[in-house]
Short mmCIF file of C-alpha atoms and ligand atoms in Angstrom, two decimals:
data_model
loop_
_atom_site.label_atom_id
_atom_site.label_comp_id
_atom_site.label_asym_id
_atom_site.label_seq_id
_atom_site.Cartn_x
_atom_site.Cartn_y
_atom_site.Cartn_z
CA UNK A 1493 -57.89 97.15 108.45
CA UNK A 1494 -57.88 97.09 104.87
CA UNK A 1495 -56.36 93.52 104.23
CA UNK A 1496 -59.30 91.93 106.33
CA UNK A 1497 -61.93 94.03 104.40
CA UNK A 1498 -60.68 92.24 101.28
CA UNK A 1499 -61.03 88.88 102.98
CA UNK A 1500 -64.70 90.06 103.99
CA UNK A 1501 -65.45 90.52 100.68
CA UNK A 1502 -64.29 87.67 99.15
CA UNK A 1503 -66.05 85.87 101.89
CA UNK A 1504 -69.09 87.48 100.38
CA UNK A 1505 -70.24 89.49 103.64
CA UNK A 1506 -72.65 92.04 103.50
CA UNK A 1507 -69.85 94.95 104.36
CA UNK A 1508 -71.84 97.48 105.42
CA UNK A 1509 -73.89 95.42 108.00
CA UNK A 1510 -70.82 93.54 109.18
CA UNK A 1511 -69.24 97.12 110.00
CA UNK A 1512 -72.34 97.89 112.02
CA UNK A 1513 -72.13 94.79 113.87
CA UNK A 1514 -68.36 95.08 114.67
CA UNK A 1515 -68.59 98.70 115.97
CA UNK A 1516 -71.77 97.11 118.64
CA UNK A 1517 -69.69 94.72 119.52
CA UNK A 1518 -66.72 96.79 120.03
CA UNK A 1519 -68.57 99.44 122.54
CA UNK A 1520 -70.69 96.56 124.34
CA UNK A 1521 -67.52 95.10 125.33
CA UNK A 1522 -65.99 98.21 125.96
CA UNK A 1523 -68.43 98.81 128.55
CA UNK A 1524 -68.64 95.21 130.21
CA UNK A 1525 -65.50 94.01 129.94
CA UNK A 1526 -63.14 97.10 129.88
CA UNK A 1527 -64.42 98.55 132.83
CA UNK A 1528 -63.93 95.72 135.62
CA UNK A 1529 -61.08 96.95 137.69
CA UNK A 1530 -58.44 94.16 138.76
CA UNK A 1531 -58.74 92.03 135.62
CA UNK A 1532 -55.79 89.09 135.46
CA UNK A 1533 -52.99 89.97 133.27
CA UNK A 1534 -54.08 87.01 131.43
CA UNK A 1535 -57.25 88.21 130.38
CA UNK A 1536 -55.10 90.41 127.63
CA UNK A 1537 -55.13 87.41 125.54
CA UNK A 1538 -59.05 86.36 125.74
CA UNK A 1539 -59.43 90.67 124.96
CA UNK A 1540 -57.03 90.27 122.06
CA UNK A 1541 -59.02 87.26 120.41
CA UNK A 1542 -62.00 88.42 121.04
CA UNK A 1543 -60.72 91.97 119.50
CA UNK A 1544 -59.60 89.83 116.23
CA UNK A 1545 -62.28 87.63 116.49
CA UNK A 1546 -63.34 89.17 112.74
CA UNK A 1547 -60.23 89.21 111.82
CA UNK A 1548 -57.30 87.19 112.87
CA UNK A 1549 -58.78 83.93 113.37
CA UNK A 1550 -60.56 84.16 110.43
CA UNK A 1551 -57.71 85.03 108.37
CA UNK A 1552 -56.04 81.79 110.27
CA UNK A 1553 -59.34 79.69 109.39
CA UNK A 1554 -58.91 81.04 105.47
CA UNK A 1555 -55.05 80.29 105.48
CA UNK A 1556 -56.24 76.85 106.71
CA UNK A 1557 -58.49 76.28 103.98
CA UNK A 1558 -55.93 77.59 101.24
CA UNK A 1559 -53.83 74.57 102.67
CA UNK A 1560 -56.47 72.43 101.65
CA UNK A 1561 -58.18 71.79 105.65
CA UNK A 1562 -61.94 72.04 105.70
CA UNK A 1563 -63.95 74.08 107.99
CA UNK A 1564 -66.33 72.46 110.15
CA UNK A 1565 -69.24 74.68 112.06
CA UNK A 1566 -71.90 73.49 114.29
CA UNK A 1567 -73.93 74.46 116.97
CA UNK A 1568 -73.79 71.69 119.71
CA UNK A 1569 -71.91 69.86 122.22
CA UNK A 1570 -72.82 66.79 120.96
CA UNK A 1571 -70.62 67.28 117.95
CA UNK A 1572 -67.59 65.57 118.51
CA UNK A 1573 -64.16 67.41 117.95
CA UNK A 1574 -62.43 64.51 118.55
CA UNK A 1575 -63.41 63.39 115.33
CA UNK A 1576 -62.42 66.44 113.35
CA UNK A 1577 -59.56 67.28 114.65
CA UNK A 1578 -58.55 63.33 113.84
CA UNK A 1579 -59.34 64.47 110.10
CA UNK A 1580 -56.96 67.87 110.48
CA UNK A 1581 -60.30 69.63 110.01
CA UNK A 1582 -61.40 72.52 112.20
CA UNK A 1583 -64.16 72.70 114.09
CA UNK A 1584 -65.65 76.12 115.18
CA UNK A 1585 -68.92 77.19 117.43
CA UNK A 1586 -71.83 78.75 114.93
CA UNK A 1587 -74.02 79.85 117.80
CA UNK A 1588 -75.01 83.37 117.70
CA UNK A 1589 -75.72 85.83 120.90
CA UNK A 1590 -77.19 89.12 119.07
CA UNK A 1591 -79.99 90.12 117.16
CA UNK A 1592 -79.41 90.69 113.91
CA UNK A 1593 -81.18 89.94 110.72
CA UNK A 1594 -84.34 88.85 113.07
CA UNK A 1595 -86.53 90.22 110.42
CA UNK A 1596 -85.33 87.86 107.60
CA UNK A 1597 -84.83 84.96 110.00
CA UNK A 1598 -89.09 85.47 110.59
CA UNK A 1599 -89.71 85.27 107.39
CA UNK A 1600 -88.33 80.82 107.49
CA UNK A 1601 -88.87 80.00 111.37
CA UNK A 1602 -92.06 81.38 113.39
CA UNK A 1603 -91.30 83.80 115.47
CA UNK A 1604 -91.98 82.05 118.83
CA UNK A 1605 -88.76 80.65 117.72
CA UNK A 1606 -85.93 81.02 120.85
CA UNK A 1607 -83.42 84.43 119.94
CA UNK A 1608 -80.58 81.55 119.18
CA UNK A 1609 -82.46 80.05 116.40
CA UNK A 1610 -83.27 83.40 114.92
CA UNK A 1611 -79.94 84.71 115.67
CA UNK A 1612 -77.66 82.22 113.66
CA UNK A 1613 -80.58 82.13 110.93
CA UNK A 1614 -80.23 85.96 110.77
CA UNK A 1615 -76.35 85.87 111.03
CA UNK A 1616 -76.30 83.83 107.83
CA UNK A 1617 -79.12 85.75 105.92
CA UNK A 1618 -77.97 88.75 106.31
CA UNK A 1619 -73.91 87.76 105.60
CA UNK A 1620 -72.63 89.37 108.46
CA UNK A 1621 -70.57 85.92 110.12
CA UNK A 1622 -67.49 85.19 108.40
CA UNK A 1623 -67.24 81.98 110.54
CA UNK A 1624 -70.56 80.52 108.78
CA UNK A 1625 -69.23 81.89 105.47
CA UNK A 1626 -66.23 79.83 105.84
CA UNK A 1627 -67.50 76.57 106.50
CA UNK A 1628 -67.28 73.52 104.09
CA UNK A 1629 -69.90 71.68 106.33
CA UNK A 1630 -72.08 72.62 108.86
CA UNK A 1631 -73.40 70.35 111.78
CA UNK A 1632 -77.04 70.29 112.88
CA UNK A 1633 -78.02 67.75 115.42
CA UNK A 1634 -81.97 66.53 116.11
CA UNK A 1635 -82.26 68.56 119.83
CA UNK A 1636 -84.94 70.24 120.19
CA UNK A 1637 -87.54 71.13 117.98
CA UNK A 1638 -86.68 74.70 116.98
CA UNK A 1639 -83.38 73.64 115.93
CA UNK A 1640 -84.28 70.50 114.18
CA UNK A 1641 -86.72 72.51 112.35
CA UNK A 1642 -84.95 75.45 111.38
CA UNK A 1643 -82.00 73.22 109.66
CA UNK A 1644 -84.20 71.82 107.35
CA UNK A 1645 -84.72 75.77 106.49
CA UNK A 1646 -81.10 76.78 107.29
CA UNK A 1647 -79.93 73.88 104.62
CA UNK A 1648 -81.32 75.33 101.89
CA UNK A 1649 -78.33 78.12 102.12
CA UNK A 1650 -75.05 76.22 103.78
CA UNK A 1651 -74.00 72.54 103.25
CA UNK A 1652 -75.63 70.68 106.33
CA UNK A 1653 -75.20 67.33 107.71
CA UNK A 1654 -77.43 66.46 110.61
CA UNK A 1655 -76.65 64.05 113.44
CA UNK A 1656 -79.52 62.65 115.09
CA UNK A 1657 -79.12 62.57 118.99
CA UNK A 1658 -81.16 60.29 121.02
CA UNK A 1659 -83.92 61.59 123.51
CA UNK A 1660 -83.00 59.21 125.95
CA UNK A 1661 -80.38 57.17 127.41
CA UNK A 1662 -81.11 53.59 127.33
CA UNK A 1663 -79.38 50.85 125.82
CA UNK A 1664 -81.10 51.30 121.99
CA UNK A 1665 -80.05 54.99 122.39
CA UNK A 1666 -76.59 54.23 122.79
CA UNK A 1667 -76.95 51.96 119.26
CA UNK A 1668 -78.18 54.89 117.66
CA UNK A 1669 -75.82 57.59 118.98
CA UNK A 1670 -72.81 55.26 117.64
CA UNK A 1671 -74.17 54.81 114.58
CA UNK A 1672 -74.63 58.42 114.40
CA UNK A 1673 -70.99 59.37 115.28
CA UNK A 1674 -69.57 56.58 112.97
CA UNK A 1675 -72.44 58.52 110.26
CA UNK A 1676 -70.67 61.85 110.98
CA UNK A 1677 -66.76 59.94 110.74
CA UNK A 1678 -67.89 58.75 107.61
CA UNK A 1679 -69.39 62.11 106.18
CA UNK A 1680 -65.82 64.33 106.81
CA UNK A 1681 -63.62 61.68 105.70
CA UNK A 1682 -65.19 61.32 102.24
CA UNK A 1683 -65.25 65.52 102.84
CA UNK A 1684 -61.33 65.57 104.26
CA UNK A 1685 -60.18 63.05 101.48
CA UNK A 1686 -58.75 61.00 104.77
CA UNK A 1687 -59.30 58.03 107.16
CA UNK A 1688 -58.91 58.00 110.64
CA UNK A 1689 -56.48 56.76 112.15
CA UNK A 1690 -55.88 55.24 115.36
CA UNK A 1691 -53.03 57.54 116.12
CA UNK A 1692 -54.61 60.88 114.46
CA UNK A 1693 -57.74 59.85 116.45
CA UNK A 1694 -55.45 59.49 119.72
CA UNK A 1695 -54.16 62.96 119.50
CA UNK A 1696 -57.44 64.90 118.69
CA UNK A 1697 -58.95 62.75 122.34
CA UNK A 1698 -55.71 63.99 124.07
CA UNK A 1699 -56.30 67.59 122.51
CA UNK A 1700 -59.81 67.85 123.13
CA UNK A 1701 -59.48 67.01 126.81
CA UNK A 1702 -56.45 69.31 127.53
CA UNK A 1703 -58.49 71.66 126.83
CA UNK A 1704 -61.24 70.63 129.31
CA UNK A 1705 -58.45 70.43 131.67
CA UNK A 1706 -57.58 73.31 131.36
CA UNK A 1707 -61.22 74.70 131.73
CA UNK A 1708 -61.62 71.92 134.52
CA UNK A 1709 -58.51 73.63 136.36
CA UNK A 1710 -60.42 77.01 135.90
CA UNK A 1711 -63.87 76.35 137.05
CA UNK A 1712 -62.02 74.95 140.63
CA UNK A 1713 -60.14 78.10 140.84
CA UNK A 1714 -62.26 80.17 140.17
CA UNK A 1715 -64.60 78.93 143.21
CA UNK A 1716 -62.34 79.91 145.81
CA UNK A 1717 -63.76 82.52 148.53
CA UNK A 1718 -63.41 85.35 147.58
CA UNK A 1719 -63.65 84.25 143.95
CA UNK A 1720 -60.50 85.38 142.43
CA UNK A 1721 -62.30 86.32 138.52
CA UNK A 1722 -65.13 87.52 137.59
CA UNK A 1723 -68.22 85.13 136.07
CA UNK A 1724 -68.37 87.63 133.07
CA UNK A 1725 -64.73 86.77 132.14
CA UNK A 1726 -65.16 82.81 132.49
CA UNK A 1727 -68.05 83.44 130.40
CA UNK A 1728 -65.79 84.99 127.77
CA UNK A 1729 -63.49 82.03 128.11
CA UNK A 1730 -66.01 79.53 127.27
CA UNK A 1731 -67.44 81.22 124.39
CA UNK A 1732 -64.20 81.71 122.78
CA UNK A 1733 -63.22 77.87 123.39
CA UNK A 1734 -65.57 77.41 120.67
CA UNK A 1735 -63.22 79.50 118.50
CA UNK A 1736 -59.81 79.41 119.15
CA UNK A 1737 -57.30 77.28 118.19
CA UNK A 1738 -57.84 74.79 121.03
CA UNK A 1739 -53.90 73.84 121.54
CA UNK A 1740 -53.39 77.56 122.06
CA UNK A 1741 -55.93 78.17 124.18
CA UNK A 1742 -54.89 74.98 126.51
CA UNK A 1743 -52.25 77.03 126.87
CA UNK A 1744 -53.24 80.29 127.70
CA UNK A 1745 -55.51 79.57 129.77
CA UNK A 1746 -53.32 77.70 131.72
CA UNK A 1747 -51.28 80.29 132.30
CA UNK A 1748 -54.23 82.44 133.41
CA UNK A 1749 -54.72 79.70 135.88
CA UNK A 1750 -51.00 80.19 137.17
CA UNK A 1751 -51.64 83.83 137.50
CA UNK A 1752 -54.53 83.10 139.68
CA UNK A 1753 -52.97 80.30 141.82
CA UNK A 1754 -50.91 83.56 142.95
CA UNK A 1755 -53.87 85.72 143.57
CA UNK A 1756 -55.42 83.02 145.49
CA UNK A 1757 -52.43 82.77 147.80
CA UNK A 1758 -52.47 86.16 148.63
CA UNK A 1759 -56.03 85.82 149.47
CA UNK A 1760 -57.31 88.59 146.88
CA UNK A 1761 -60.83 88.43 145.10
CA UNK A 1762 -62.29 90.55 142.42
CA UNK A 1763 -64.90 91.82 144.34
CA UNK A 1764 -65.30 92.13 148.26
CA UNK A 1765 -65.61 88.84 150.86
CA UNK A 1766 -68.99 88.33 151.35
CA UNK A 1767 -70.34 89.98 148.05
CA UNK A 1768 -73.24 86.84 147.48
CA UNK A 1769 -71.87 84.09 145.22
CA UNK A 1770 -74.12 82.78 142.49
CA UNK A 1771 -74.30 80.09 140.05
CA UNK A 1772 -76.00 80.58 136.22
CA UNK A 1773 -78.00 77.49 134.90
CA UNK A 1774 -79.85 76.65 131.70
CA UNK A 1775 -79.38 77.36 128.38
CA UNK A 1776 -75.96 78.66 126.55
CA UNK A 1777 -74.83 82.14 126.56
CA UNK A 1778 -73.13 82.35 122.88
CA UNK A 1779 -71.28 85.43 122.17
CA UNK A 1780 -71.57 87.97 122.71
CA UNK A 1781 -74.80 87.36 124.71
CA UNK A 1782 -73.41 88.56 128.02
CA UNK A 1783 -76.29 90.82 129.10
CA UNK A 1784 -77.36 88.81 132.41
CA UNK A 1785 -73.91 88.49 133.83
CA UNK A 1786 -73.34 91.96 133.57
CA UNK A 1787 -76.60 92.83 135.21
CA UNK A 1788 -75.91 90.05 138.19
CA UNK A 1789 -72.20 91.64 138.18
CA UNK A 1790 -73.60 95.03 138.42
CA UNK A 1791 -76.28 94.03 141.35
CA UNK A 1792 -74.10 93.06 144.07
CA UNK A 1793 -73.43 89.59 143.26
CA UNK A 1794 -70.64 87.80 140.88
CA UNK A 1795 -71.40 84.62 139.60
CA UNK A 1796 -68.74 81.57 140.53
CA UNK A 1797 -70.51 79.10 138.19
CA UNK A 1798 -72.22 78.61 134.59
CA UNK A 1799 -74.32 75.20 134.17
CA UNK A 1800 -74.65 75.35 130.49
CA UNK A 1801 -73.12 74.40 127.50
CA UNK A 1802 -70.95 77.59 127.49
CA UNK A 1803 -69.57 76.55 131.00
CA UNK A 1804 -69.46 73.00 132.69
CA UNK A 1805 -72.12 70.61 130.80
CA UNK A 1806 -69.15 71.05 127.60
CA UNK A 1807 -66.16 70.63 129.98
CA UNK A 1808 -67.36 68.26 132.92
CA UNK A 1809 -66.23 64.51 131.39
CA UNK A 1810 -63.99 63.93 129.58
CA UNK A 1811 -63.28 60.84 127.44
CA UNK A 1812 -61.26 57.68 128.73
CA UNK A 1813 -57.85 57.90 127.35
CA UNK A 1814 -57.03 54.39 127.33
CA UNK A 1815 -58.22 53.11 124.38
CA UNK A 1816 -55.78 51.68 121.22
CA UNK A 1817 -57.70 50.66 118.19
CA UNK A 1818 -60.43 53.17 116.31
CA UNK A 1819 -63.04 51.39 117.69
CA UNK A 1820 -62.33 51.43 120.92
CA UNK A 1821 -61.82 55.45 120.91
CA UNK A 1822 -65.11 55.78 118.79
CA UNK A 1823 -66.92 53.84 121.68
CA UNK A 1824 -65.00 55.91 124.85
CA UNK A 1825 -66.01 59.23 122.51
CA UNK A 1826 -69.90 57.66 122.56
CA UNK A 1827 -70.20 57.05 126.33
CA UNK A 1828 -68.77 60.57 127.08
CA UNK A 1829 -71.11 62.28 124.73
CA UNK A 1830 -74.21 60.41 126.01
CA UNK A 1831 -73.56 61.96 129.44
CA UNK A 1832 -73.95 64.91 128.24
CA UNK A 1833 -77.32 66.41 130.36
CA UNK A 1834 -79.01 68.24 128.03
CA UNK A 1835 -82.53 69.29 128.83
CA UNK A 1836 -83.38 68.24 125.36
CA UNK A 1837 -83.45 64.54 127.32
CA UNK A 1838 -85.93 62.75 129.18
CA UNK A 1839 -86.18 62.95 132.06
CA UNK A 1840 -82.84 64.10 132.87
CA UNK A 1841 -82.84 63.21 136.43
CA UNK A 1842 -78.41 63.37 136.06
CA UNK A 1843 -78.87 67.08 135.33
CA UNK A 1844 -80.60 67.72 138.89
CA UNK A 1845 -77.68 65.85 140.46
CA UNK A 1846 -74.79 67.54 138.45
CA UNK A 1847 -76.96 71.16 139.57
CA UNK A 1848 -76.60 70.05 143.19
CA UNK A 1849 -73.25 68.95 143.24
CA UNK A 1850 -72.13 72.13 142.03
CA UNK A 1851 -73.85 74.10 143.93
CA UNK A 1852 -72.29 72.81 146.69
CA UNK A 1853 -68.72 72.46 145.33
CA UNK A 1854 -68.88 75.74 144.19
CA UNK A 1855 -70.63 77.29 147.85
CA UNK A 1856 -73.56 79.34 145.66
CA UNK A 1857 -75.69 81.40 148.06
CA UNK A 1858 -78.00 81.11 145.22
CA UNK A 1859 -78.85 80.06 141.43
CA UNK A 1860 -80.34 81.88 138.91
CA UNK A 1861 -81.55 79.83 136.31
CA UNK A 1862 -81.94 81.28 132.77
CA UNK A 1863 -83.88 80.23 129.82
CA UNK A 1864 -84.14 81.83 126.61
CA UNK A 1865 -87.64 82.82 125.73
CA UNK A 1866 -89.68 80.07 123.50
CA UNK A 1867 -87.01 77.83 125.02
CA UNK A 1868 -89.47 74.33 125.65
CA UNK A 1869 -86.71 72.39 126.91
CA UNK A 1870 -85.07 74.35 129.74
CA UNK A 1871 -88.65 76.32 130.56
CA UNK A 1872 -89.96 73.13 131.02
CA UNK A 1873 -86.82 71.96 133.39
CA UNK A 1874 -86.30 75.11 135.64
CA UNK A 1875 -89.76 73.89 137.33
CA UNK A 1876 -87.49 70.90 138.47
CA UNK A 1877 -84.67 72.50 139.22
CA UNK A 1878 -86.21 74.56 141.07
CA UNK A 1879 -87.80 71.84 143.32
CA UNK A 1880 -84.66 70.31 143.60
CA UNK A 1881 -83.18 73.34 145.09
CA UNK A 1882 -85.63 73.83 147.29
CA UNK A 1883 -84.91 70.36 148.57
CA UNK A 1884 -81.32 71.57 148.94
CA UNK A 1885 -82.09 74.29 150.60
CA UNK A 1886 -80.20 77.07 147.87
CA UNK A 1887 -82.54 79.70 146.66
CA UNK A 1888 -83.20 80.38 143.07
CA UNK A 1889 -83.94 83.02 140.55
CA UNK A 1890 -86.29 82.09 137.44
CA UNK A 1891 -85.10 84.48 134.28
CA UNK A 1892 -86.49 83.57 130.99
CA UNK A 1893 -85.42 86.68 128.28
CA UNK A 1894 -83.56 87.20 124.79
CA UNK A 1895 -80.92 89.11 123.30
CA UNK A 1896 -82.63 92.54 123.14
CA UNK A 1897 -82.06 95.08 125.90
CA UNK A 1898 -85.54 96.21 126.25
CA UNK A 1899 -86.24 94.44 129.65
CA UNK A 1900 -82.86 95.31 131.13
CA UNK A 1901 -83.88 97.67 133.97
CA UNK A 1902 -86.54 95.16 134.91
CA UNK A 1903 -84.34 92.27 134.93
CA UNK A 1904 -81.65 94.57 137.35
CA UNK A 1905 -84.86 94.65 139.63
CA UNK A 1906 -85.66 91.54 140.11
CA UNK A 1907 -82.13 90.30 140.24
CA UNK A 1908 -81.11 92.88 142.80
CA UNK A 1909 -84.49 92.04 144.82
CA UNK A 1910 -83.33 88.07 145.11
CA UNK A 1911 -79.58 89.32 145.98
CA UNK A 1912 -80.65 91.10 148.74
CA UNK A 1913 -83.37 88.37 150.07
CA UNK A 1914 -80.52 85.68 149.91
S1 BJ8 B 985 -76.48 70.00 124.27
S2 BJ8 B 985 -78.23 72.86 125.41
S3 BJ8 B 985 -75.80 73.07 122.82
S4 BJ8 B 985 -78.96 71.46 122.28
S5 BJ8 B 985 -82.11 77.71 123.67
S6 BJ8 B 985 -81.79 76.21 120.51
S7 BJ8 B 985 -82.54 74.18 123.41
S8 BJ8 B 985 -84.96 76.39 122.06
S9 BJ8 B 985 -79.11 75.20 122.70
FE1 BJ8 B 985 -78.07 73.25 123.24
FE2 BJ8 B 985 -76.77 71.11 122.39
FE3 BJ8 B 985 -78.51 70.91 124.37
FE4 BJ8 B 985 -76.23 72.10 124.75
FE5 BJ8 B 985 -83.37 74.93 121.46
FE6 BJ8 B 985 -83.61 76.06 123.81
FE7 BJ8 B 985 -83.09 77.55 121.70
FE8 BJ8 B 985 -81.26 75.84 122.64
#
């Protein structure tokens, strides 16, 4: 596509390497995603962003700039859109799922650093994401430790602002996480050139929770017995929630929800009654990291829940609509945000409820919980969750791995071992 090539370049990518990565991509979801048999209608769209996810957005993201909108990236939940979207900014996910310039990302962050880290430091070394490229301002936020670190490295090449997010949730923390977010208001309005207004503010809350409706509305559906879509394609719409244009998406995948309303009624599933239902905890699957799925889809099992960022930690509260002047919105934004379970908290008892509830809401016969290697936080955590689903009586699977495919046939082992046992 020759008019996107000239966008590339004027982004500055590194061509050659971003043609590499796009022709990856293109067969790995080939051969996940394009082979599933009985795939909603509705999926057409998610395949059709995802297939322009180089191009078409990004063009739409550049057009958007031209107009004289900024670009806002990050690479947490805790950033609130709300906020942005109140400043007719943009804000897009920056979290990388592939390998790719590892080598240069090792030579700024150790390399017990968690694939993540490396990934989006490797992304941006070696020019091959035109979504970091086209940022005016990227968010970092004071999680854990490998992030926190690596933005001090990572702002030496984009323009950073970092929000600092409590480690706990006591009364002093919620001080500090407001002054944070009223920090960050203050940071894109001097960027945007704009205030916020009560009414601008209003509409980015309203927009921001449609579209956890919408994924709200999804995650119930999608529970049913037998599960009516595969856990590989509600992976796929959470990562590219991060992307989209979220009033579009709203409404696309409401209509995918329509379409499988009907399916439920006629009492069809994607795969078989009885094939073992499972639920996926821990840390967040960017895209296109969507190796374990496919291996738990491909041993028997299909997953009917994610408990991560990419999946229901980002789409579980949403914030109370009821408030009139800025402050009171900027306060209702706060209080939703510092429920937010993150393992990066402690102790982060509410994240060993939230797992239980869903396990039972969503009738697991098991969870496998997965951490990325180097990964302190959620290491640390599966030990609990793992009691606390003992204590509950649902089995689970500890995975901790990366992005490379090296310990794939392993992993299909030991994943088809525990769907058998449970
Ligand atoms: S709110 S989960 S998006 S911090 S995998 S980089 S924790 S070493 S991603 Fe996260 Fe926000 Fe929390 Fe969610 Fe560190 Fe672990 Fe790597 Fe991680």
């Amino acid at each position: 596509e020759p008019s996107y090539r000239e966008m590339w370049e004027n982004l500055n990518l590194d061509i050659e390497a971003h043609d590499g990565l796009l022709e990856v991509l293109g067969k790995f979801y080939g051969d996940i995603y394009m082979s599933q048999q009985g795939r909603l209608q509705g999926m057409e769209y998610l395949d059709f962003v995802l297939s322009e996810v180089h191009g078409l957005r990004v063009k739409e993201l550049i057009d958007a700039k031209n107009a004289g909108r900024k670009i806002i990236g990050s690479f947490c939940v805790f950033v609130p859109e709300e906020i942005t979207l109140a400043l007719d900014a943009i804000q897009v996910g920056l979290c990388a799922g592939a390998d790719a310039g590892t080598e240069a990302a090792e030579t700024v962050v150790p390399r017990n650093t968690c694939a993540l880290i490396k990934s989006f430091i490797g992304f941006k070394m070696a020019r091959i994401c035109p979504y970091t490229e086209s940022c005016d301002l990227i968010i970092g936020e004071t999680t854990c430790d490998g992030k926190k670190k690596a933005y001090e490295a990572f702002g030496e090449m984009a323009p950073m602002h970092v929000m600092e997010v409590p480690q706990r949730k006591e009364a002093d923390d919620r001080v500090l996480w407001k002054a944070e977010v009223l920090r960050f208001k203050d940071k894109l309005e001097k960027l945007t050139g704009k205030k916020v207004s009560a009414a601008a503010l209003k509409k980015g809350i309203k927009t921001v929770n449609d579209k956890r409706r919408a994924l709200q509305r999804l995650n119930v559906l999608r529970a049913a017995d037998p599960t009516p879509i595969s856990g590989r394609d509600v992976l796929l719409i959470n990562q590219i929630s991060f992307y989209d244009d979220p009033v579009r998406f709203t409404q696309s995948i409401n209509t995918l929800c329509d379409q499988i309303e009907e399916r439920i009624d006629r009492n069809e599933g994607i795969a078989p009654a009885k094939t073992p239902r499972l639920m996926l905890a821990g840390c967040p699957m960017a895209v296109p990291n969507w190796k374990l799925p496919y291996i738990i889809e491909s041993s028997g099992a299909v997953v009917v829940s994610e408990e991560s960022c990419i999946g229901t930690r980002n789409t579980r509260d949403l914030v109370d609509e009821s408030g009139e002047t800025v402050d009171e919105m900027i306060d209702a934004i706060c209080d939703r945000y510092m429920k937010i379970d993150c393992a990066c908290f402690t102790p982060n008892n509410e994240r060993m409820e939230n797992i239980k509830k869903l396990a039972e809401e969503t009738k697991v016969d098991g969870v496998i919980h997965y951490s990325l290697m180097f990964c302190q936080p959620y290491t640390h955590e599966a030990f609990k969750v793992e009691k606390t689903l003992t204590q509950a009586q649902v089995p689970m699977l500890s995975i901790e791995t990366d992005y490379s495919m090296e310990d794939v046939e392993q992993l299909k082992t030991r994943v088809e071992a525990f769907v058998e046992m449970i």
